[in-house]
Amino acid sequence: MNTRTRGPVRAGQYAALLCYLVFLAFPLLWLISTAFKPAQELASLHPTWIPEHPTFGNFRQAFDEQPLVRAAGNSLVAALSTAVIAVVIATPLAYVMARTRGRLAAAATGWVVVSQAFPFVLLIIPLFLVLKNLRLINSVPGLVMVYVVWSLPFALWMLVGYVRAVPAELEEAASVDGAGRLRTLVSVTAPLLVPGIVATALFAFITAWNEFFFALVLLKSPEKQTLPVVLTHFLGAEGVADLGPLAAAAFLATLPSLVVFAVIQRRITGGMLAGAVKS
């Protein structure tokens, strides 16, 4: 590619990237704008991007109408528990699947991928019966169990890729130097898997935090409902949304995911083999 065509192509790439970013950011920006608009502006036939008279009244009304703090606490417990349990289970299994060669490992990997194609409606009845026999219906631990089962296949698939990206020669070199199997896994392999483990935990956390269908079916007591379920309470009997408080509550519900991603995004984008050059 010559110099004359390189400039327009680069400009086109940046323009396409900018359009994509605007497309992704539009729902969030509109949600924030709606959350700070008074009722008069929300009913206006000529909506504006920036509220003319911004107000925190929608946030106060949202907290007055619904138990958002309690629901957020339930969601946080479920999401954190799901992330920790899924990572603890998936990490050793992913290592075995990545380092084992043969038809059994290939079949296990294929099943992990295929299981993601199952729709929720096919799983909810068997899961409901299992949790009923375990007396975990209408409980946060029961919901966590469902979330772990649902997120575990994709977590395994992610971690298998990260484990395979770690050269087996590093483990062989540690073994030649006299390190045992456990010492090799802890001192050599595990530090290199930190970005993958963090990314997997983030996936499991966000999946559990945003999940709605299982929480709606399995949790009946109001004091145990999660935040996505409580957000539906801002809809009236005829399906008319209380738009201002709903937008305010939805904006608050998106903050944990954004904060968690902002805090750990450096670990996700960090090089997989950064630790290999340490002395």
PDB file of C-alpha atoms in Angstrom:
ATOM      1  CA  MET A   1       0.000   0.000   0.000  1.00  0.00           C
ATOM      2  CA  ASN A   2       1.496   3.310  -1.075  1.00  0.00           C
ATOM      3  CA  THR A   3       1.531   6.555   0.876  1.00  0.00           C
ATOM      4  CA  ARG A   4      -1.332   8.130  -1.109  1.00  0.00           C
ATOM      5  CA  THR A   5      -3.816   5.375  -0.280  1.00  0.00           C
ATOM      6  CA  ARG A   6      -2.587   4.769   3.265  1.00  0.00           C
ATOM      7  CA  GLY A   7      -3.946   8.064   4.603  1.00  0.00           C
ATOM      8  CA  PRO A   8      -7.558   7.659   3.366  1.00  0.00           C
ATOM      9  CA  VAL A   9      -7.641   4.020   4.499  1.00  0.00           C
ATOM     10  CA  ARG A  10      -6.412   4.958   7.966  1.00  0.00           C
ATOM     11  CA  ALA A  11      -8.993   7.779   8.139  1.00  0.00           C
ATOM     12  CA  GLY A  12     -11.728   5.344   7.113  1.00  0.00           C
ATOM     13  CA  GLN A  13     -10.665   2.902   9.815  1.00  0.00           C
ATOM     14  CA  TYR A  14     -10.780   5.600  12.481  1.00  0.00           C
ATOM     15  CA  ALA A  15     -14.183   6.777  11.224  1.00  0.00           C
ATOM     16  CA  ALA A  16     -15.552   3.223  11.378  1.00  0.00           C
ATOM     17  CA  LEU A  17     -14.143   2.775  14.891  1.00  0.00           C
ATOM     18  CA  LEU A  18     -15.687   6.064  15.998  1.00  0.00           C
ATOM     19  CA  CYS A  19     -19.082   5.051  14.627  1.00  0.00           C
ATOM     20  CA  TYR A  20     -18.820   1.714  16.435  1.00  0.00           C
ATOM     21  CA  LEU A  21     -17.964   3.419  19.726  1.00  0.00           C
ATOM     22  CA  VAL A  22     -20.899   5.805  19.337  1.00  0.00           C
ATOM     23  CA  PHE A  23     -23.159   2.830  18.613  1.00  0.00           C
ATOM     24  CA  LEU A  24     -21.997   1.075  21.790  1.00  0.00           C
ATOM     25  CA  ALA A  25     -22.148   4.168  23.975  1.00  0.00           C
ATOM     26  CA  PHE A  26     -25.539   5.445  22.796  1.00  0.00           C
ATOM     27  CA  PRO A  27     -27.733   3.317  25.157  1.00  0.00           C
ATOM     28  CA  LEU A  28     -25.641   4.214  28.212  1.00  0.00           C
ATOM     29  CA  LEU A  29     -25.533   7.920  27.378  1.00  0.00           C
ATOM     30  CA  TRP A  30     -29.266   8.028  26.759  1.00  0.00           C
ATOM     31  CA  LEU A  31     -29.875   6.153  30.025  1.00  0.00           C
ATOM     32  CA  ILE A  32     -27.798   8.673  31.973  1.00  0.00           C
ATOM     33  CA  SER A  33     -29.586  11.570  30.285  1.00  0.00           C
ATOM     34  CA  THR A  34     -32.997  10.087  31.110  1.00  0.00           C
ATOM     35  CA  ALA A  35     -32.038   9.424  34.722  1.00  0.00           C
ATOM     36  CA  PHE A  36     -31.417  13.134  35.338  1.00  0.00           C
ATOM     37  CA  LYS A  37     -34.449  14.516  33.492  1.00  0.00           C
ATOM     38  CA  PRO A  38     -37.530  15.746  35.385  1.00  0.00           C
ATOM     39  CA  ALA A  39     -40.943  14.381  34.492  1.00  0.00           C
ATOM     40  CA  GLN A  40     -41.778  17.394  32.315  1.00  0.00           C
ATOM     41  CA  GLU A  41     -38.784  16.823  30.045  1.00  0.00           C
ATOM     42  CA  LEU A  42     -39.447  13.084  29.851  1.00  0.00           C
ATOM     43  CA  ALA A  43     -42.952  13.822  28.556  1.00  0.00           C
ATOM     44  CA  SER A  44     -41.704  16.347  26.015  1.00  0.00           C
ATOM     45  CA  LEU A  45     -42.305  15.663  22.320  1.00  0.00           C
ATOM     46  CA  HIS A  46     -38.871  17.098  21.536  1.00  0.00           C
ATOM     47  CA  PRO A  47     -36.337  15.164  23.675  1.00  0.00           C
ATOM     48  CA  THR A  48     -32.870  16.565  24.206  1.00  0.00           C
ATOM     49  CA  TRP A  49     -29.549  14.907  24.940  1.00  0.00           C
ATOM     50  CA  ILE A  50     -28.618  17.158  27.851  1.00  0.00           C
ATOM     51  CA  PRO A  51     -31.284  17.735  30.536  1.00  0.00           C
ATOM     52  CA  GLU A  52     -32.323  21.385  30.658  1.00  0.00           C
ATOM     53  CA  HIS A  53     -33.164  21.160  34.363  1.00  0.00           C
ATOM     54  CA  PRO A  54     -31.179  18.184  35.753  1.00  0.00           C
ATOM     55  CA  THR A  55     -32.506  16.688  38.962  1.00  0.00           C
ATOM     56  CA  PHE A  56     -31.716  13.916  41.435  1.00  0.00           C
ATOM     57  CA  GLY A  57     -35.408  13.435  42.117  1.00  0.00           C
ATOM     58  CA  ASN A  58     -35.545  10.256  40.025  1.00  0.00           C
ATOM     59  CA  PHE A  59     -32.868   8.656  42.209  1.00  0.00           C
ATOM     60  CA  ARG A  60     -34.643   9.620  45.422  1.00  0.00           C
ATOM     61  CA  GLN A  61     -37.937   8.308  44.066  1.00  0.00           C
ATOM     62  CA  ALA A  62     -36.314   5.048  42.949  1.00  0.00           C
ATOM     63  CA  PHE A  63     -34.913   4.379  46.426  1.00  0.00           C
ATOM     64  CA  ASP A  64     -38.216   5.357  48.050  1.00  0.00           C
ATOM     65  CA  GLU A  65     -40.318   3.086  45.842  1.00  0.00           C
ATOM     66  CA  GLN A  66     -38.180  -0.063  45.774  1.00  0.00           C
ATOM     67  CA  PRO A  67     -35.628  -1.772  48.096  1.00  0.00           C
ATOM     68  CA  LEU A  68     -32.702  -1.204  45.747  1.00  0.00           C
ATOM     69  CA  VAL A  69     -30.008  -1.482  48.420  1.00  0.00           C
ATOM     70  CA  ARG A  70     -31.226  -4.878  49.615  1.00  0.00           C
ATOM     71  CA  ALA A  71     -31.633  -6.136  46.048  1.00  0.00           C
ATOM     72  CA  ALA A  72     -28.144  -4.889  45.144  1.00  0.00           C
ATOM     73  CA  GLY A  73     -26.752  -6.723  48.160  1.00  0.00           C
ATOM     74  CA  ASN A  74     -28.399  -9.965  47.024  1.00  0.00           C
ATOM     75  CA  SER A  75     -27.019  -9.499  43.507  1.00  0.00           C
ATOM     76  CA  LEU A  76     -23.541  -8.736  44.840  1.00  0.00           C
ATOM     77  CA  VAL A  77     -23.491 -11.852  47.009  1.00  0.00           C
ATOM     78  CA  ALA A  78     -24.695 -14.014  44.132  1.00  0.00           C
ATOM     79  CA  ALA A  79     -22.289 -12.505  41.603  1.00  0.00           C
ATOM     80  CA  LEU A  80     -19.182 -12.646  43.806  1.00  0.00           C
ATOM     81  CA  SER A  81     -19.945 -16.185  44.955  1.00  0.00           C
ATOM     82  CA  THR A  82     -20.482 -17.294  41.366  1.00  0.00           C
ATOM     83  CA  ALA A  83     -17.217 -15.721  40.197  1.00  0.00           C
ATOM     84  CA  VAL A  84     -15.132 -17.281  42.984  1.00  0.00           C
ATOM     85  CA  ILE A  85     -16.666 -20.758  42.789  1.00  0.00           C
ATOM     86  CA  ALA A  86     -16.580 -20.881  38.988  1.00  0.00           C
ATOM     87  CA  VAL A  87     -12.897 -19.894  38.876  1.00  0.00           C
ATOM     88  CA  VAL A  88     -11.914 -22.349  41.625  1.00  0.00           C
ATOM     89  CA  ILE A  89     -13.625 -25.215  39.798  1.00  0.00           C
ATOM     90  CA  ALA A  90     -12.709 -24.231  36.242  1.00  0.00           C
ATOM     91  CA  THR A  91      -8.988 -23.538  36.694  1.00  0.00           C
ATOM     92  CA  PRO A  92      -7.767 -27.088  37.501  1.00  0.00           C
ATOM     93  CA  LEU A  93     -10.240 -28.636  35.053  1.00  0.00           C
ATOM     94  CA  ALA A  94      -9.077 -26.305  32.289  1.00  0.00           C
ATOM     95  CA  TYR A  95      -5.456 -27.215  32.964  1.00  0.00           C
ATOM     96  CA  VAL A  96      -6.204 -30.924  32.669  1.00  0.00           C
ATOM     97  CA  MET A  97      -8.239 -30.423  29.476  1.00  0.00           C
ATOM     98  CA  ALA A  98      -5.531 -28.252  27.898  1.00  0.00           C
ATOM     99  CA  ARG A  99      -2.615 -30.519  28.726  1.00  0.00           C
ATOM    100  CA  THR A 100      -4.393 -33.810  27.952  1.00  0.00           C
ATOM    101  CA  ARG A 101      -4.412 -35.042  24.382  1.00  0.00           C
ATOM    102  CA  GLY A 102      -6.847 -37.583  23.009  1.00  0.00           C
ATOM    103  CA  ARG A 103     -10.455 -38.179  22.072  1.00  0.00           C
ATOM    104  CA  LEU A 104     -11.724 -37.749  25.613  1.00  0.00           C
ATOM    105  CA  ALA A 105     -10.277 -34.248  25.924  1.00  0.00           C
ATOM    106  CA  ALA A 106     -11.601 -33.298  22.476  1.00  0.00           C
ATOM    107  CA  ALA A 107     -15.049 -34.628  23.369  1.00  0.00           C
ATOM    108  CA  ALA A 108     -15.039 -32.685  26.632  1.00  0.00           C
ATOM    109  CA  THR A 109     -14.087 -29.479  24.834  1.00  0.00           C
ATOM    110  CA  GLY A 110     -16.773 -30.046  22.219  1.00  0.00           C
ATOM    111  CA  TRP A 111     -19.403 -30.637  24.890  1.00  0.00           C
ATOM    112  CA  VAL A 112     -18.422 -27.414  26.632  1.00  0.00           C
ATOM    113  CA  VAL A 113     -19.041 -25.477  23.411  1.00  0.00           C
ATOM    114  CA  VAL A 114     -22.284 -27.286  22.525  1.00  0.00           C
ATOM    115  CA  SER A 115     -23.730 -26.791  26.009  1.00  0.00           C
ATOM    116  CA  GLN A 116     -23.760 -23.029  25.441  1.00  0.00           C
ATOM    117  CA  ALA A 117     -26.377 -23.498  22.718  1.00  0.00           C
ATOM    118  CA  PHE A 118     -29.007 -24.786  25.161  1.00  0.00           C
ATOM    119  CA  PRO A 119     -31.751 -22.200  25.756  1.00  0.00           C
ATOM    120  CA  PHE A 120     -32.762 -21.255  29.290  1.00  0.00           C
ATOM    121  CA  VAL A 121     -36.264 -22.681  28.915  1.00  0.00           C
ATOM    122  CA  LEU A 122     -34.912 -26.223  28.449  1.00  0.00           C
ATOM    123  CA  LEU A 123     -32.941 -26.044  31.688  1.00  0.00           C
ATOM    124  CA  ILE A 124     -35.261 -24.294  34.096  1.00  0.00           C
ATOM    125  CA  ILE A 125     -37.610 -27.246  34.788  1.00  0.00           C
ATOM    126  CA  PRO A 126     -34.838 -29.817  35.560  1.00  0.00           C
ATOM    127  CA  LEU A 127     -32.980 -27.227  37.636  1.00  0.00           C
ATOM    128  CA  PHE A 128     -36.155 -26.337  39.500  1.00  0.00           C
ATOM    129  CA  LEU A 129     -36.802 -30.009  40.361  1.00  0.00           C
ATOM    130  CA  VAL A 130     -33.208 -30.548  41.497  1.00  0.00           C
ATOM    131  CA  LEU A 131     -33.245 -27.453  43.709  1.00  0.00           C
ATOM    132  CA  LYS A 132     -36.644 -28.449  45.084  1.00  0.00           C
ATOM    133  CA  ASN A 133     -35.276 -31.838  46.182  1.00  0.00           C
ATOM    134  CA  LEU A 134     -32.298 -30.063  47.763  1.00  0.00           C
ATOM    135  CA  ARG A 135     -34.640 -27.552  49.433  1.00  0.00           C
ATOM    136  CA  LEU A 136     -32.816 -24.659  47.804  1.00  0.00           C
ATOM    137  CA  ILE A 137     -35.778 -23.078  46.026  1.00  0.00           C
ATOM    138  CA  ASN A 138     -36.233 -19.406  46.945  1.00  0.00           C
ATOM    139  CA  SER A 139     -32.707 -19.074  48.292  1.00  0.00           C
ATOM    140  CA  VAL A 140     -29.620 -17.180  47.193  1.00  0.00           C
ATOM    141  CA  PRO A 141     -27.355 -20.283  47.594  1.00  0.00           C
ATOM    142  CA  GLY A 142     -29.632 -22.175  45.218  1.00  0.00           C
ATOM    143  CA  LEU A 143     -29.419 -19.327  42.727  1.00  0.00           C
ATOM    144  CA  VAL A 144     -25.623 -19.306  43.037  1.00  0.00           C
ATOM    145  CA  MET A 145     -25.557 -23.028  42.267  1.00  0.00           C
ATOM    146  CA  VAL A 146     -27.533 -22.407  39.073  1.00  0.00           C
ATOM    147  CA  TYR A 147     -25.286 -19.523  38.071  1.00  0.00           C
ATOM    148  CA  VAL A 148     -22.147 -21.623  38.588  1.00  0.00           C
ATOM    149  CA  VAL A 149     -23.554 -24.453  36.483  1.00  0.00           C
ATOM    150  CA  TRP A 150     -24.540 -22.002  33.746  1.00  0.00           C
ATOM    151  CA  SER A 151     -21.271 -20.046  33.640  1.00  0.00           C
ATOM    152  CA  LEU A 152     -18.886 -22.978  34.166  1.00  0.00           C
ATOM    153  CA  PRO A 153     -18.809 -24.277  30.547  1.00  0.00           C
ATOM    154  CA  PHE A 154     -17.843 -20.906  29.071  1.00  0.00           C
ATOM    155  CA  ALA A 155     -15.391 -20.310  31.923  1.00  0.00           C
ATOM    156  CA  LEU A 156     -13.749 -23.631  31.098  1.00  0.00           C
ATOM    157  CA  TRP A 157     -13.600 -22.752  27.424  1.00  0.00           C
ATOM    158  CA  MET A 158     -11.938 -19.424  28.196  1.00  0.00           C
ATOM    159  CA  LEU A 159      -9.374 -20.855  30.600  1.00  0.00           C
ATOM    160  CA  VAL A 160      -8.461 -23.750  28.301  1.00  0.00           C
ATOM    161  CA  GLY A 161      -7.377 -21.188  25.727  1.00  0.00           C
ATOM    162  CA  TYR A 162      -5.272 -19.327  28.283  1.00  0.00           C
ATOM    163  CA  VAL A 163      -3.617 -22.536  29.509  1.00  0.00           C
ATOM    164  CA  ARG A 164      -2.764 -23.592  25.962  1.00  0.00           C
ATOM    165  CA  ALA A 165      -1.160 -20.188  25.394  1.00  0.00           C
ATOM    166  CA  VAL A 166       1.354 -20.954  28.166  1.00  0.00           C
ATOM    167  CA  PRO A 167       4.266 -22.845  26.547  1.00  0.00           C
ATOM    168  CA  ALA A 168       4.658 -26.312  27.948  1.00  0.00           C
ATOM    169  CA  GLU A 169       8.435 -25.801  27.608  1.00  0.00           C
ATOM    170  CA  LEU A 170       8.351 -23.521  30.666  1.00  0.00           C
ATOM    171  CA  GLU A 171       6.977 -26.346  32.779  1.00  0.00           C
ATOM    172  CA  GLU A 172       9.478 -28.783  31.319  1.00  0.00           C
ATOM    173  CA  ALA A 173      12.332 -26.388  32.119  1.00  0.00           C
ATOM    174  CA  ALA A 174      11.140 -26.058  35.708  1.00  0.00           C
ATOM    175  CA  SER A 175      10.946 -29.844  35.970  1.00  0.00           C
ATOM    176  CA  VAL A 176      14.523 -30.168  34.681  1.00  0.00           C
ATOM    177  CA  ASP A 177      15.637 -27.676  37.347  1.00  0.00           C
ATOM    178  CA  GLY A 178      14.238 -29.999  40.010  1.00  0.00           C
ATOM    179  CA  ALA A 179      10.823 -28.445  40.673  1.00  0.00           C
ATOM    180  CA  GLY A 180       8.047 -30.893  41.448  1.00  0.00           C
ATOM    181  CA  ARG A 181       4.687 -30.932  39.694  1.00  0.00           C
ATOM    182  CA  LEU A 182       2.920 -28.890  42.353  1.00  0.00           C
ATOM    183  CA  ARG A 183       5.798 -26.404  42.623  1.00  0.00           C
ATOM    184  CA  THR A 184       5.760 -25.958  38.845  1.00  0.00           C
ATOM    185  CA  LEU A 185       2.031 -25.290  38.752  1.00  0.00           C
ATOM    186  CA  VAL A 186       2.143 -22.805  41.627  1.00  0.00           C
ATOM    187  CA  SER A 187       5.371 -20.963  40.736  1.00  0.00           C
ATOM    188  CA  VAL A 188       5.416 -21.079  36.933  1.00  0.00           C
ATOM    189  CA  THR A 189       1.993 -21.755  35.436  1.00  0.00           C
ATOM    190  CA  ALA A 190      -0.343 -20.046  37.902  1.00  0.00           C
ATOM    191  CA  PRO A 191       1.226 -16.546  37.673  1.00  0.00           C
ATOM    192  CA  LEU A 192       0.963 -16.657  33.887  1.00  0.00           C
ATOM    193  CA  LEU A 193      -2.727 -17.544  34.128  1.00  0.00           C
ATOM    194  CA  VAL A 194      -3.642 -14.519  36.243  1.00  0.00           C
ATOM    195  CA  PRO A 195      -4.967 -12.480  33.264  1.00  0.00           C
ATOM    196  CA  GLY A 196      -7.105 -15.413  32.172  1.00  0.00           C
ATOM    197  CA  ILE A 197      -8.391 -16.074  35.673  1.00  0.00           C
ATOM    198  CA  VAL A 198      -9.276 -12.405  36.124  1.00  0.00           C
ATOM    199  CA  ALA A 199     -11.057 -12.280  32.763  1.00  0.00           C
ATOM    200  CA  THR A 200     -12.994 -15.438  33.586  1.00  0.00           C
ATOM    201  CA  ALA A 201     -13.989 -14.123  36.998  1.00  0.00           C
ATOM    202  CA  LEU A 202     -15.162 -10.886  35.389  1.00  0.00           C
ATOM    203  CA  PHE A 203     -17.267 -12.830  32.905  1.00  0.00           C
ATOM    204  CA  ALA A 204     -18.866 -14.921  35.662  1.00  0.00           C
ATOM    205  CA  PHE A 205     -19.489 -11.828  37.816  1.00  0.00           C
ATOM    206  CA  ILE A 206     -21.159  -9.815  35.048  1.00  0.00           C
ATOM    207  CA  THR A 207     -23.213 -12.814  33.911  1.00  0.00           C
ATOM    208  CA  ALA A 208     -24.568 -13.378  37.418  1.00  0.00           C
ATOM    209  CA  TRP A 209     -25.049  -9.669  38.130  1.00  0.00           C
ATOM    210  CA  ASN A 210     -27.149  -9.089  34.993  1.00  0.00           C
ATOM    211  CA  GLU A 211     -29.046 -12.403  34.954  1.00  0.00           C
ATOM    212  CA  PHE A 212     -32.831 -12.090  35.153  1.00  0.00           C
ATOM    213  CA  PHE A 213     -34.675 -15.244  34.074  1.00  0.00           C
ATOM    214  CA  PHE A 214     -33.384 -17.721  36.671  1.00  0.00           C
ATOM    215  CA  ALA A 215     -33.724 -15.155  39.460  1.00  0.00           C
ATOM    216  CA  LEU A 216     -37.309 -14.422  38.443  1.00  0.00           C
ATOM    217  CA  VAL A 217     -38.311 -18.094  38.495  1.00  0.00           C
ATOM    218  CA  LEU A 218     -36.365 -19.296  41.536  1.00  0.00           C
ATOM    219  CA  LEU A 219     -36.731 -16.363  43.946  1.00  0.00           C
ATOM    220  CA  LYS A 220     -40.235 -15.608  45.165  1.00  0.00           C
ATOM    221  CA  SER A 221     -39.684 -13.779  48.456  1.00  0.00           C
ATOM    222  CA  PRO A 222     -39.305 -10.008  47.931  1.00  0.00           C
ATOM    223  CA  GLU A 223     -36.449  -9.816  50.438  1.00  0.00           C
ATOM    224  CA  LYS A 224     -34.392 -12.306  48.398  1.00  0.00           C
ATOM    225  CA  GLN A 225     -34.901 -10.885  44.908  1.00  0.00           C
ATOM    226  CA  THR A 226     -31.944  -9.592  42.936  1.00  0.00           C
ATOM    227  CA  LEU A 227     -31.586  -6.182  41.336  1.00  0.00           C
ATOM    228  CA  PRO A 228     -32.664  -7.099  37.754  1.00  0.00           C
ATOM    229  CA  VAL A 229     -35.913  -8.542  39.123  1.00  0.00           C
ATOM    230  CA  VAL A 230     -36.600  -5.505  41.299  1.00  0.00           C
ATOM    231  CA  LEU A 231     -36.152  -3.231  38.268  1.00  0.00           C
ATOM    232  CA  THR A 232     -39.271  -4.771  36.736  1.00  0.00           C
ATOM    233  CA  HIS A 233     -41.307  -3.386  39.646  1.00  0.00           C
ATOM    234  CA  PHE A 234     -41.052   0.069  38.088  1.00  0.00           C
ATOM    235  CA  LEU A 235     -43.483  -1.152  35.412  1.00  0.00           C
ATOM    236  CA  GLY A 236     -47.128  -0.435  36.098  1.00  0.00           C
ATOM    237  CA  ALA A 237     -49.998  -2.900  35.907  1.00  0.00           C
ATOM    238  CA  GLU A 238     -50.621  -1.979  32.274  1.00  0.00           C
ATOM    239  CA  GLY A 239     -46.956  -2.161  31.309  1.00  0.00           C
ATOM    240  CA  VAL A 240     -46.401   1.594  31.536  1.00  0.00           C
ATOM    241  CA  ALA A 241     -42.909   2.316  32.834  1.00  0.00           C
ATOM    242  CA  ASP A 242     -42.125   4.925  35.463  1.00  0.00           C
ATOM    243  CA  LEU A 243     -39.356   6.036  33.143  1.00  0.00           C
ATOM    244  CA  GLY A 244     -37.405   8.466  35.335  1.00  0.00           C
ATOM    245  CA  PRO A 245     -36.958   6.234  38.416  1.00  0.00           C
ATOM    246  CA  LEU A 246     -36.479   3.195  36.176  1.00  0.00           C
ATOM    247  CA  ALA A 247     -33.638   4.908  34.290  1.00  0.00           C
ATOM    248  CA  ALA A 248     -32.063   6.060  37.556  1.00  0.00           C
ATOM    249  CA  ALA A 249     -32.200   2.558  39.055  1.00  0.00           C
ATOM    250  CA  ALA A 250     -30.941   0.946  35.839  1.00  0.00           C
ATOM    251  CA  PHE A 251     -28.027   3.381  35.705  1.00  0.00           C
ATOM    252  CA  LEU A 252     -27.063   2.485  39.279  1.00  0.00           C
ATOM    253  CA  ALA A 253     -27.348  -1.199  38.368  1.00  0.00           C
ATOM    254  CA  THR A 254     -24.793  -0.791  35.561  1.00  0.00           C
ATOM    255  CA  LEU A 255     -22.184   0.927  37.729  1.00  0.00           C
ATOM    256  CA  PRO A 256     -20.727  -2.182  39.467  1.00  0.00           C
ATOM    257  CA  SER A 257     -19.971  -3.879  36.145  1.00  0.00           C
ATOM    258  CA  LEU A 258     -18.357  -0.714  34.785  1.00  0.00           C
ATOM    259  CA  VAL A 259     -16.299  -0.173  37.951  1.00  0.00           C
ATOM    260  CA  VAL A 260     -15.124  -3.788  38.131  1.00  0.00           C
ATOM    261  CA  PHE A 261     -14.082  -3.753  34.475  1.00  0.00           C
ATOM    262  CA  ALA A 262     -12.308  -0.398  34.840  1.00  0.00           C
ATOM    263  CA  VAL A 263     -10.343  -1.629  37.856  1.00  0.00           C
ATOM    264  CA  ILE A 264      -9.116  -4.912  36.419  1.00  0.00           C
ATOM    265  CA  GLN A 265      -8.979  -4.152  32.681  1.00  0.00           C
ATOM    266  CA  ARG A 266      -5.180  -3.772  32.843  1.00  0.00           C
ATOM    267  CA  ARG A 267      -4.854  -7.343  34.041  1.00  0.00           C
ATOM    268  CA  ILE A 268      -7.116  -8.535  31.252  1.00  0.00           C
ATOM    269  CA  THR A 269      -5.148  -6.771  28.534  1.00  0.00           C
ATOM    270  CA  GLY A 270      -1.759  -7.548  30.073  1.00  0.00           C
ATOM    271  CA  GLY A 271       0.534  -9.945  28.285  1.00  0.00           C
ATOM    272  CA  MET A 272       0.007 -13.576  29.074  1.00  0.00           C
ATOM    273  CA  LEU A 273       3.719 -14.230  29.383  1.00  0.00           C
ATOM    274  CA  ALA A 274       4.729 -11.080  31.247  1.00  0.00           C
ATOM    275  CA  GLY A 275       5.822 -13.078  34.247  1.00  0.00           C
ATOM    276  CA  ALA A 276       8.118 -15.311  32.255  1.00  0.00           C
ATOM    277  CA  VAL A 277      10.855 -12.695  32.096  1.00  0.00           C
ATOM    278  CA  LYS A 278      10.971 -12.127  35.837  1.00  0.00           C
ATOM    279  CA  SER A 279      13.976 -13.382  37.656  1.00  0.00           C
TER     280      SER A 279
END
